[in-house]
Short mmCIF file of C-alpha atoms in Angstrom, two decimals:
data_model
loop_
_atom_site.label_atom_id
_atom_site.label_comp_id
_atom_site.label_asym_id
_atom_site.label_seq_id
_atom_site.Cartn_x
_atom_site.Cartn_y
_atom_site.Cartn_z
CA MET A 309 0.00 0.00 0.00
CA GLN A 310 1.30 3.44 -0.80
CA LYS A 311 0.50 7.13 -1.01
CA GLY A 312 -2.23 7.94 -3.54
CA MET A 313 -3.54 4.40 -3.82
CA HIS A 314 -6.94 5.70 -4.98
CA ILE A 315 -5.46 6.60 -8.38
CA ASP A 316 -4.50 2.95 -9.03
CA THR A 317 -7.92 1.91 -10.35
CA GLU A 318 -7.00 -1.69 -11.12
CA ARG A 319 -5.61 -2.30 -7.66
CA CYS A 320 -8.60 -0.66 -6.00
CA VAL A 321 -11.02 -2.82 -7.99
CA ARG A 322 -9.15 -5.97 -6.88
CA ALA A 323 -9.33 -4.81 -3.25
CA VAL A 324 -13.08 -4.19 -3.49
CA ARG A 325 -13.71 -7.56 -5.10
CA SER A 326 -11.71 -9.34 -2.39
CA LYS A 327 -13.48 -7.36 0.39
CA ASP A 328 -10.14 -7.05 2.13
CA ALA A 329 -10.54 -5.05 5.37
CA ARG A 330 -6.83 -4.21 5.36
CA PHE A 331 -7.58 -1.57 2.71
CA ASP A 332 -10.27 0.19 4.79
CA GLY A 333 -9.23 3.80 5.28
CA TRP A 334 -6.70 3.75 2.43
CA PHE A 335 -9.37 4.70 -0.10
CA PHE A 336 -13.17 4.87 -0.49
CA THR A 337 -15.35 3.47 -3.28
CA ALA A 338 -18.04 5.73 -4.68
CA VAL A 339 -20.73 3.97 -6.74
CA LEU A 340 -22.05 6.05 -9.61
CA THR A 341 -25.33 4.11 -10.02
CA THR A 342 -26.39 4.34 -6.36
CA GLY A 343 -24.82 7.59 -5.20
CA ILE A 344 -23.28 5.96 -2.12
CA TYR A 345 -19.71 5.45 -0.98
CA CYS A 346 -18.35 2.40 0.80
CA ARG A 347 -15.27 1.01 2.47
CA PRO A 348 -13.39 -1.61 0.39
CA SER A 349 -14.61 -4.43 2.65
CA CYS A 350 -18.31 -3.62 2.18
CA PRO A 351 -20.23 -6.94 2.30
CA VAL A 352 -22.61 -6.10 -0.56
CA VAL A 353 -22.11 -7.48 -4.07
CA PRO A 354 -19.38 -5.33 -5.68
CA PRO A 355 -20.59 -3.02 -8.45
CA LYS A 356 -19.26 -3.24 -11.98
CA PRO A 357 -15.83 -1.65 -12.38
CA GLU A 358 -17.18 1.00 -14.75
CA ASN A 359 -19.57 2.15 -12.01
CA MET A 360 -16.83 2.63 -9.40
CA VAL A 361 -14.76 5.74 -8.76
CA PHE A 362 -12.24 6.00 -5.95
CA HIS A 363 -11.53 8.81 -3.54
CA PRO A 364 -8.79 9.29 -0.94
CA SER A 365 -11.10 10.43 1.86
CA ALA A 366 -14.68 10.30 3.07
CA ALA A 367 -14.76 14.08 2.83
CA ALA A 368 -13.92 13.90 -0.88
CA CYS A 369 -16.79 11.44 -1.42
CA GLN A 370 -19.17 13.75 0.41
CA GLN A 371 -17.99 16.77 -1.58
CA ALA A 372 -18.64 14.83 -4.78
CA GLY A 373 -22.24 14.29 -3.68
CA PHE A 374 -22.09 10.70 -2.41
CA ARG A 375 -23.67 9.56 0.86
CA ALA A 376 -22.34 6.99 3.31
CA CYS A 377 -23.35 3.34 2.90
CA LYS A 378 -25.73 2.24 5.66
CA ARG A 379 -24.41 -1.31 5.49
CA CYS A 380 -20.61 -0.95 5.86
CA ARG A 381 -20.57 2.47 7.60
CA PRO A 382 -17.39 3.73 5.90
CA ASP A 383 -17.17 6.64 8.30
CA THR A 384 -16.24 4.21 11.12
CA SER A 385 -13.34 2.48 9.35
CA PRO A 386 -9.81 2.86 10.75
CA GLY A 387 -7.99 6.00 9.66
CA SER A 388 -5.42 6.00 6.91
CA PRO A 389 -2.04 4.68 8.11
CA GLU A 390 -0.38 7.38 6.02
CA TRP A 391 -1.00 10.02 8.69
CA ASN A 392 0.96 7.91 11.19
CA GLN A 393 3.94 7.13 8.99
CA ARG A 394 4.51 10.52 7.36
CA ALA A 395 5.79 13.81 8.74
CA ASP A 396 5.01 16.14 5.84
CA ALA A 397 2.56 19.04 6.00
CA VAL A 398 -0.46 17.04 4.79
CA ALA A 399 0.05 14.27 7.35
CA ARG A 400 0.59 16.79 10.15
CA ALA A 401 -2.54 18.65 9.06
CA MET A 402 -4.59 15.44 9.15
CA ARG A 403 -3.36 14.65 12.66
CA LEU A 404 -4.34 18.16 13.78
CA ILE A 405 -7.77 17.91 12.17
CA ALA A 406 -8.33 14.57 13.95
CA ASP A 407 -7.39 16.31 17.20
CA GLY A 408 -10.11 18.93 16.64
CA THR A 409 -7.90 21.91 15.76
CA VAL A 410 -10.14 23.21 12.96
CA ASP A 411 -13.21 23.07 15.21
CA ARG A 412 -11.43 24.99 17.99
CA GLU A 413 -9.16 27.36 16.07
CA GLY A 414 -10.44 27.40 12.50
CA VAL A 415 -8.37 27.01 9.36
CA PRO A 416 -6.13 29.99 10.31
CA GLY A 417 -5.26 28.20 13.55
CA LEU A 418 -4.47 25.02 11.65
CA ALA A 419 -2.23 26.89 9.23
CA ALA A 420 -0.44 28.73 12.05
CA ARG A 421 0.40 25.48 13.80
CA LEU A 422 1.84 24.12 10.56
CA GLY A 423 3.75 27.30 9.71
CA TYR A 424 2.00 27.78 6.37
CA SER A 425 -0.55 30.20 4.97
CA THR A 426 -4.19 29.11 4.87
CA ARG A 427 -4.02 29.10 1.08
CA GLN A 428 -1.03 26.75 1.07
CA VAL A 429 -2.70 24.34 3.48
CA GLU A 430 -5.95 24.30 1.53
CA ARG A 431 -4.13 23.75 -1.76
CA GLN A 432 -2.05 20.84 -0.42
CA LEU A 433 -5.01 19.06 1.21
CA LEU A 434 -7.20 19.53 -1.85
CA ALA A 435 -4.50 18.18 -4.16
CA GLU A 436 -3.91 15.02 -2.14
CA LEU A 437 -7.24 14.33 -0.43
CA GLY A 438 -9.76 15.91 -2.75
CA ALA A 439 -11.10 18.07 0.07
CA GLY A 440 -9.99 21.11 2.02
CA PRO A 441 -9.63 21.40 5.81
CA LEU A 442 -13.21 22.58 6.37
CA ALA A 443 -14.65 19.63 4.43
CA LEU A 444 -12.37 17.18 6.25
CA ALA A 445 -13.39 18.61 9.62
CA ARG A 446 -17.04 18.50 8.56
CA ALA A 447 -16.75 14.79 7.75
CA GLN A 448 -15.30 14.22 11.20
CA ARG A 449 -18.12 16.21 12.83
CA ALA A 450 -20.64 14.09 10.96
CA GLN A 451 -19.09 10.90 12.35
CA THR A 452 -19.08 12.32 15.89
CA ALA A 453 -22.72 13.34 15.48
CA ARG A 454 -23.64 9.84 14.33
CA LEU A 455 -21.88 8.32 17.32
CA LEU A 456 -23.73 10.59 19.77
CA ILE A 457 -27.08 10.12 18.02
CA GLU A 458 -26.82 6.34 18.09
CA THR A 459 -25.31 5.83 21.53
CA THR A 460 -26.61 8.56 23.84
CA ALA A 461 -29.84 10.00 25.15
CA LEU A 462 -28.69 13.58 24.50
CA PRO A 463 -31.24 15.86 22.81
CA MET A 464 -30.38 16.64 19.19
CA THR A 465 -29.69 20.29 20.02
CA GLU A 466 -26.99 19.30 22.50
CA ILE A 467 -25.55 16.75 20.07
CA ALA A 468 -25.27 19.41 17.37
CA PHE A 469 -23.02 21.62 19.46
CA ALA A 470 -21.17 18.72 21.12
CA ALA A 471 -20.20 17.44 17.65
CA GLY A 472 -18.85 20.87 16.73
CA PHE A 473 -21.60 22.26 14.51
CA SER A 474 -22.25 25.99 14.64
CA SER A 475 -26.03 25.62 14.42
CA VAL A 476 -28.76 23.01 14.66
CA ARG A 477 -29.73 23.72 11.06
CA THR A 478 -26.20 22.94 9.82
CA PHE A 479 -26.22 19.78 11.91
CA ASN A 480 -29.54 18.62 10.45
CA ASP A 481 -28.52 19.41 6.88
CA THR A 482 -25.15 17.65 7.22
CA VAL A 483 -26.58 14.49 8.75
CA ARG A 484 -29.23 14.26 6.03
CA GLU A 485 -26.68 14.87 3.30
CA VAL A 486 -24.03 12.43 4.57
CA PHE A 487 -26.26 9.62 5.81
CA ALA A 488 -29.46 10.17 3.80
CA LEU A 489 -31.44 10.10 7.05
CA ALA A 490 -32.73 12.73 9.43
CA PRO A 491 -31.05 12.64 12.87
CA SER A 492 -34.21 11.23 14.49
CA ASP A 493 -34.39 8.46 11.88
CA LEU A 494 -30.72 7.66 12.40
CA ARG A 495 -31.39 7.21 16.12
CA ALA A 496 -34.46 5.06 15.48
CA ARG A 497 -32.45 2.74 13.21
CA ALA A 498 -29.57 2.32 15.68
CA PRO A 499 -29.08 -1.28 16.86
CA LYS A 500 -30.09 -1.83 20.47
CA ARG A 501 -26.96 -3.17 22.14
CA THR A 502 -26.00 -3.54 25.75
CA ALA A 503 -22.54 -3.20 27.23
CA GLY A 504 -20.48 -6.35 27.61
CA PRO A 505 -17.69 -7.16 30.06
CA ALA A 506 -15.23 -4.41 30.96
CA GLY A 507 -17.35 -1.83 29.21
CA GLY A 508 -17.23 -3.51 25.82
CA PRO A 509 -20.22 -4.08 23.58
CA GLY A 510 -22.21 -7.24 24.00
CA PRO A 511 -22.32 -10.11 21.53
CA GLY A 512 -23.40 -9.46 17.99
CA GLY A 513 -22.14 -5.88 17.75
CA THR A 514 -20.22 -4.48 14.83
CA HIS A 515 -17.26 -2.15 14.69
CA GLY A 516 -18.57 1.11 16.04
CA PRO A 517 -20.45 2.19 19.14
CA ALA A 518 -22.29 0.16 21.71
CA ARG A 519 -25.59 1.52 22.90
CA THR A 520 -25.40 2.49 26.55
CA PRO A 521 -28.71 3.88 27.82
CA GLY A 522 -28.28 7.32 29.29
CA ALA A 523 -24.64 7.69 28.24
CA LEU A 524 -23.49 11.30 28.50
CA ALA A 525 -26.92 12.04 29.92
CA SER A 526 -28.30 15.52 29.41
CA SER A 527 -28.63 16.01 33.15
CA GLY A 528 -25.00 17.23 33.18
CA THR A 529 -23.77 14.33 35.27
CA PRO A 530 -20.86 12.61 33.52
CA ALA A 531 -21.79 9.09 32.47
CA ALA A 532 -19.95 6.43 30.53
CA LEU A 533 -20.06 5.93 26.79
CA SER A 534 -19.00 2.51 25.51
CA LEU A 535 -17.78 2.02 21.99
CA ARG A 536 -15.57 -0.22 19.91
CA LEU A 537 -12.35 1.05 18.38
CA PRO A 538 -11.61 -0.85 15.16
CA PHE A 539 -8.10 -1.71 14.01
CA ARG A 540 -6.38 -3.44 11.14
CA ALA A 541 -5.63 -7.06 11.96
CA PRO A 542 -3.48 -8.59 13.19
CA LEU A 543 -2.86 -7.01 16.58
CA THR A 544 -0.83 -8.58 19.38
CA PRO A 545 -1.82 -6.74 22.59
CA ASP A 546 0.74 -8.19 25.03
CA ASN A 547 3.49 -5.59 24.78
CA LEU A 548 1.05 -2.77 24.04
CA PHE A 549 -1.07 -3.09 27.17
CA GLY A 550 1.76 -4.65 29.16
CA HIS A 551 3.89 -1.57 28.65
CA LEU A 552 1.11 0.84 29.61
CA ALA A 553 0.20 -1.18 32.71
CA ALA A 554 3.78 -1.74 33.90
CA THR A 555 4.64 1.95 33.66
CA ALA A 556 1.27 3.26 34.96
CA VAL A 557 1.59 6.25 37.29
CA PRO A 558 -0.64 5.85 40.38
CA GLY A 559 -3.53 8.31 40.42
CA VAL A 560 -3.20 8.98 36.68
CA GLU A 561 -3.21 5.42 35.30
CA GLU A 562 -4.09 1.94 36.49
CA TRP A 563 -4.82 -1.61 35.33
CA ARG A 564 -8.20 -2.70 36.68
CA ASP A 565 -10.57 -5.55 35.73
CA GLY A 566 -8.78 -6.32 32.48
CA SER A 567 -8.61 -2.69 31.30
CA TYR A 568 -5.97 0.00 31.12
CA ARG A 569 -7.51 3.12 32.63
CA ARG A 570 -6.29 6.70 32.82
CA THR A 571 -7.30 10.33 33.14
CA LEU A 572 -7.40 12.57 30.08
CA ARG A 573 -6.71 16.30 29.88
CA LEU A 574 -9.01 17.57 27.12
CA PRO A 575 -9.75 20.97 25.55
CA HIS A 576 -13.07 21.51 27.38
CA GLY A 577 -12.54 19.51 30.57
CA HIS A 578 -11.20 16.16 31.65
CA GLY A 579 -12.19 12.56 31.25
CA PHE A 580 -11.57 8.95 32.22
CA VAL A 581 -11.02 6.16 29.74
CA ALA A 582 -10.88 2.37 30.09
CA LEU A 583 -9.36 0.41 27.19
CA ALA A 584 -9.44 -3.37 26.92
CA PRO A 585 -8.24 -5.65 24.09
CA ARG A 586 -10.74 -7.86 22.31
CA PRO A 587 -10.14 -10.24 19.38
CA ASP A 588 -11.49 -7.86 16.74
CA HIS A 589 -11.64 -4.46 18.44
CA ILE A 590 -10.59 -2.43 21.47
CA ALA A 591 -13.37 -1.96 24.00
CA CYS A 592 -13.38 1.71 24.99
CA ARG A 593 -15.34 3.22 27.86
CA LEU A 594 -15.22 7.02 28.10
CA THR A 595 -16.48 9.28 30.85
CA LEU A 596 -16.27 12.96 29.85
CA THR A 597 -17.12 16.13 31.74
CA ASP A 598 -17.94 17.80 28.39
CA PRO A 599 -19.28 15.84 25.40
CA ARG A 600 -17.59 18.28 23.01
CA ASP A 601 -14.37 16.42 23.79
CA LEU A 602 -15.58 13.10 22.41
CA THR A 603 -13.86 13.37 19.01
CA VAL A 604 -10.57 14.45 20.57
CA ALA A 605 -10.71 11.72 23.22
CA ILE A 606 -11.30 8.99 20.63
CA SER A 607 -8.51 10.33 18.42
CA ARG A 608 -6.05 10.38 21.32
CA CYS A 609 -6.98 6.87 22.43
CA ARG A 610 -6.47 5.56 18.91
CA ARG A 611 -3.11 7.28 18.82
CA LEU A 612 -2.16 5.90 22.24
CA LEU A 613 -2.74 2.34 21.03
CA ASP A 614 -1.39 2.92 17.49
CA LEU A 615 -4.63 1.58 16.05
CA ASP A 616 -4.28 3.18 12.62
CA ALA A 617 -1.02 1.37 11.87
CA ASP A 618 -0.67 -0.93 8.86
CA PRO A 619 0.63 -4.15 10.49
CA VAL A 620 0.83 -6.02 7.20
CA ALA A 621 3.23 -3.48 5.68
CA VAL A 622 5.28 -3.34 8.89
CA ASP A 623 5.56 -7.10 9.36
CA ASP A 624 6.26 -7.79 5.70
CA ARG A 625 9.28 -5.49 5.85
CA LEU A 626 10.59 -6.88 9.16
CA ARG A 627 10.19 -10.48 7.96
CA THR A 628 12.83 -9.85 5.31
CA ASP A 629 15.39 -10.12 8.13
CA PRO A 630 15.84 -13.83 8.97
CA VAL A 631 16.53 -12.91 12.61
CA LEU A 632 13.29 -10.96 13.04
CA ALA A 633 11.08 -13.23 10.91
CA PRO A 634 10.48 -15.87 13.66
CA LEU A 635 9.63 -13.11 16.16
CA VAL A 636 7.11 -11.59 13.76
CA ASP A 637 5.57 -14.95 12.87
CA LYS A 638 5.16 -15.80 16.56
CA ALA A 639 3.25 -12.61 17.46
CA PRO A 640 2.38 -10.55 14.37
CA GLY A 641 0.89 -7.10 14.57
CA ARG A 642 2.78 -5.61 17.51
CA ARG A 643 2.03 -1.94 18.01
CA VAL A 644 4.06 0.91 19.47
CA PRO A 645 2.62 2.04 22.83
CA ARG A 646 2.30 5.81 22.53
CA THR A 647 0.75 8.60 24.61
CA VAL A 648 -2.27 10.87 24.95
CA ASP A 649 -0.11 13.83 26.00
CA GLU A 650 3.25 14.53 24.38
CA ALA A 651 4.50 16.95 27.05
CA GLU A 652 3.59 14.47 29.79
CA PHE A 653 5.58 11.73 28.11
CA ALA A 654 8.62 13.98 27.65
CA VAL A 655 8.64 14.73 31.38
CA ARG A 656 8.28 11.04 32.19
CA ALA A 657 11.10 10.16 29.80
CA VAL A 658 13.44 12.44 31.74
CA LEU A 659 12.29 10.94 35.04
CA GLY A 660 13.02 7.50 33.59
CA GLN A 661 16.58 8.23 32.51
CA GLN A 662 18.98 5.52 33.76
CA VAL A 663 16.53 4.09 36.32
CA SER A 664 14.28 1.05 36.49
CA THR A 665 10.64 1.05 35.47
CA ALA A 666 9.60 0.90 39.12
CA ALA A 667 11.83 3.85 40.05
CA ALA A 668 10.48 5.92 37.15
CA ARG A 669 6.92 5.25 38.34
CA THR A 670 7.87 6.35 41.85
CA HIS A 671 9.38 9.62 40.64
CA ALA A 672 6.34 10.32 38.44
CA ALA A 673 3.92 9.50 41.26
CA ARG A 674 5.66 11.99 43.55
CA LEU A 675 5.42 14.65 40.88
CA VAL A 676 1.70 13.95 40.45
CA THR A 677 1.05 14.11 44.19
CA ALA A 678 2.89 17.43 44.53
CA HIS A 679 1.89 19.18 41.30
CA GLY A 680 -0.86 17.19 39.57
CA GLU A 681 -4.33 18.61 39.08
CA PRO A 682 -6.99 16.80 41.14
CA VAL A 683 -9.98 15.81 39.03
CA THR A 684 -13.13 17.71 39.92
CA ASP A 685 -15.41 14.67 39.60
CA PRO A 686 -14.50 11.44 41.39
CA ASP A 687 -13.57 8.42 39.31
CA PRO A 688 -16.77 6.34 39.29
CA GLU A 689 -15.00 3.05 38.62
CA GLY A 690 -11.57 3.05 40.25
CA GLY A 691 -8.66 4.97 41.72
CA LEU A 692 -7.93 7.73 39.20
CA THR A 693 -7.52 10.99 41.10
CA HIS A 694 -5.28 13.38 39.16
CA LEU A 695 -4.32 14.75 35.78
CA PHE A 696 -0.59 14.60 35.15
CA PRO A 697 0.92 18.05 35.84
CA SER A 698 1.04 20.32 32.80
CA PRO A 699 4.20 22.32 31.95
CA GLU A 700 2.43 25.38 33.37
CA ALA A 701 1.92 23.57 36.69
CA LEU A 702 5.63 22.70 36.75
CA ALA A 703 6.82 26.20 35.87
CA ASP A 704 7.53 27.13 39.51
CA LEU A 705 8.88 23.71 40.44
CA ASP A 706 11.64 23.89 43.05
CA PRO A 707 14.23 21.40 41.77
CA GLU A 708 15.55 20.92 45.29
CA THR A 709 12.31 19.12 46.18
CA LEU A 710 12.99 16.40 43.62
CA ALA A 711 14.65 13.18 44.76
CA LEU A 712 16.77 13.13 41.61
CA PRO A 713 20.45 13.64 40.82
CA ARG A 714 21.30 17.32 40.35
CA ALA A 715 21.97 16.93 36.63
CA ARG A 716 18.58 15.32 36.04
CA ARG A 717 16.84 18.08 37.99
CA ALA A 718 18.44 20.60 35.63
CA THR A 719 17.37 18.54 32.63
CA LEU A 720 13.77 18.46 33.85
CA THR A 721 13.55 22.19 34.60
CA THR A 722 15.17 23.04 31.25
CA LEU A 723 12.62 20.86 29.44
CA VAL A 724 9.72 22.52 31.27
CA ARG A 725 11.03 25.99 30.32
CA ALA A 726 11.41 24.99 26.68
CA LEU A 727 7.84 23.67 26.60
CA MET A 728 6.54 26.80 28.33
CA ASP A 729 8.25 29.42 26.15
CA GLY A 730 7.40 27.69 22.89
CA GLY A 731 10.99 26.94 21.99
CA LEU A 732 10.08 23.24 21.93
CA ARG A 733 6.73 22.14 20.50
CA LEU A 734 5.75 18.55 21.04
CA GLY A 735 2.40 17.67 19.52
CA VAL A 736 0.65 15.95 16.65
CA GLU A 737 1.78 18.82 14.41
CA SER A 738 5.49 18.35 15.22
CA ASP A 739 8.03 18.00 12.47
CA TRP A 740 9.82 14.87 13.68
CA PRO A 741 13.41 15.66 12.61
CA GLU A 742 13.12 19.25 13.82
CA ALA A 743 11.70 18.25 17.21
CA ARG A 744 14.37 15.57 17.68
CA ALA A 745 17.13 18.11 16.89
CA LYS A 746 15.70 20.56 19.44
CA LEU A 747 15.52 17.83 22.07
CA LEU A 748 19.14 16.86 21.49
CA ALA A 749 20.13 20.52 21.92
CA LEU A 750 18.77 20.55 25.48
CA PRO A 751 21.24 19.82 28.31
CA GLY A 752 20.95 16.25 29.54
CA PHE A 753 19.21 14.96 26.41
CA GLY A 754 21.07 12.16 24.68
CA PRO A 755 20.00 9.99 21.76
CA TRP A 756 18.05 7.53 23.95
CA THR A 757 15.82 10.21 25.50
CA ALA A 758 15.28 12.03 22.21
CA ASP A 759 14.47 8.84 20.33
CA VAL A 760 12.13 7.36 22.94
CA ILE A 761 10.19 10.66 22.84
CA ALA A 762 10.22 10.57 19.04
CA MET A 763 8.94 6.98 19.07
CA ARG A 764 6.28 7.13 21.75
CA ALA A 765 5.26 10.80 21.95
CA LEU A 766 5.73 12.12 18.43
CA GLY A 767 4.79 8.86 16.73
CA ASP A 768 7.82 8.52 14.44
CA PRO A 769 7.56 4.92 13.15
CA ASP A 770 11.27 4.86 12.31
CA ALA A 771 12.65 5.97 15.68
CA PHE A 772 15.31 3.55 16.91
CA LEU A 773 17.00 2.92 20.29
CA PRO A 774 20.35 1.19 19.61
CA THR A 775 21.76 2.22 23.01
CA ASP A 776 18.79 0.88 25.00
CA LEU A 777 19.83 -1.85 27.45
CA GLY A 778 16.93 -4.13 26.49
CA ILE A 779 17.68 -3.74 22.79
CA ARG A 780 21.37 -4.49 23.24
CA ARG A 781 20.57 -7.56 25.36
CA ALA A 782 18.14 -8.85 22.73
CA ALA A 783 20.67 -8.21 19.96
CA ARG A 784 23.31 -10.28 21.73
CA GLU A 785 20.91 -13.17 22.36
CA LEU A 786 19.67 -13.18 18.76
CA GLY A 787 23.09 -12.88 17.18
CA LEU A 788 22.58 -9.36 15.88
CA PRO A 789 25.41 -6.80 16.01
CA ALA A 790 25.86 -5.78 19.64
CA THR A 791 27.40 -2.30 19.35
CA PRO A 792 25.05 0.65 18.71
CA ALA A 793 26.82 1.69 15.51
CA ALA A 794 26.83 -1.81 14.03
CA LEU A 795 23.23 -2.47 15.07
CA THR A 796 22.12 0.83 13.52
CA ALA A 797 23.81 -0.13 10.26
CA HIS A 798 22.13 -3.54 10.29
CA ALA A 799 18.74 -1.96 11.09
CA ALA A 800 18.82 0.20 7.95
CA ALA A 801 17.03 -2.68 6.20
CA TRP A 802 14.12 -2.34 8.66
CA ARG A 803 13.33 1.24 7.68
CA PRO A 804 10.88 2.95 7.84
CA TRP A 805 9.58 0.67 10.62
CA ARG A 806 12.44 0.51 13.13
CA ALA A 807 10.16 1.59 16.01
CA TYR A 808 8.20 -1.63 15.45
CA ALA A 809 11.41 -3.65 15.35
CA VAL A 810 12.12 -2.22 18.80
CA GLN A 811 8.85 -3.74 20.05
CA TYR A 812 9.76 -7.19 18.69
CA LEU A 813 13.25 -7.01 20.20
CA TRP A 814 11.97 -5.81 23.57
CA ALA A 815 9.44 -8.67 23.59
CA THR A 816 12.21 -11.28 23.71
CA ASP A 817 12.68 -10.37 27.39
CA SER A 818 10.52 -11.50 30.31
CA HIS A 819 10.13 -7.93 31.61
CA PRO A 820 6.58 -7.07 32.80
CA ILE A 821 6.19 -4.55 29.96
CA ASN A 822 5.87 -7.52 27.59
CA VAL A 823 3.15 -9.36 29.52
CA LEU A 824 -0.57 -8.68 29.27
CA PRO A 825 -1.68 -8.35 32.92
CA ALA A 826 -4.18 -10.86 34.23
#
């Protein structure tokens, strides 16, 4: 699979005929005779090739006058893996749009974050995706509206504004145009599902939301919303959830009843999320203080679990190395555990320099206790009490209060200042090479710290950790070059997926980060 796949008509037709779900999100099929658009894996009988046209985004289909298929629900397919593996302006723009930037700051805000003019951004998105930033954000709002309509008891007026629409009329018109149904009809047609174990949907559900009566109730009291996060198979959850659970900071994160749970700092408030692996989806249970944060929360959870990755492309490349091939065949589809807050992870990476996982948790827990923000609403299901301290909350940190070596205290305070004054920007819009260079320029930041932040916070799929103790141990045991320079040279054949090779190498160890908790 590659950039611009929608222009390869022959390949797209083969994908549609094979109903291969791996292509969902890479392109969309618009059917000229019916006026609908579908995901490649749509279960209906494929149309004739001459009646199919292909678009790179749902927004482009909608702009061309097509409505979403009611059978395959193309708006709920996994996102394109391209936005995770690329660092150019279009990919960064798509990550920002998914994070709600256009809804909060408009197209000028999007352009400012990217360092381009609004005209440049619009031209680039239109050229590659067939739709500009407003149309792409509108398609996302439509999906959020559908989710709220089908899974909550909120009145339509509240749903309209929670989904990001400027008026109820625009909301009604968009829903009718995209789904060919009025909002009330869409709610009436929604499958009646009940929540299954650990907040997941009950048997018989499909990828998408689970109906939870009263979720996000209009009374103003936060209530849970259960939904299913789809992913491209295969997915091996052991190292993904094992890593998050083993490094969980008390009060901010926990493993409880088969789910990884944590607090979320969101644009309009805070939230709690519980995420649990299932054979064909991730069960997600969200409790939000403001329903306007739903789209952002889902986007950040997907990013945390690397759910929009293309495991087939990754594993096919890594299998070309005879040393890695058995590791991939044993547990295909490993993901990179990432983060919901880039600044938080950078702080935690500094706290974890040259110490054990347990020690890093202890240092982070002390920081949370002293400087974290207590949540205003109690956690209804467990022991989550705080949001991790923001850079602003750490601005007046007295380094003498930290039980860290003096050099590491200086590293931490320097990082906080860089994040505060804007000299260092870590976010979905970050240019990966530029951010890595700025990290390396900070005192106390070596290649390991910069690259672990690039891998897990920035999402660079090619970040590599040749000096990491676990990687060097695995290399020796597997017969790979043991020195960082030699291992880096050998790993050139793994590009652009070296971050995933790190996961396979780490998994050769019996460390708790590689074990799915009971």
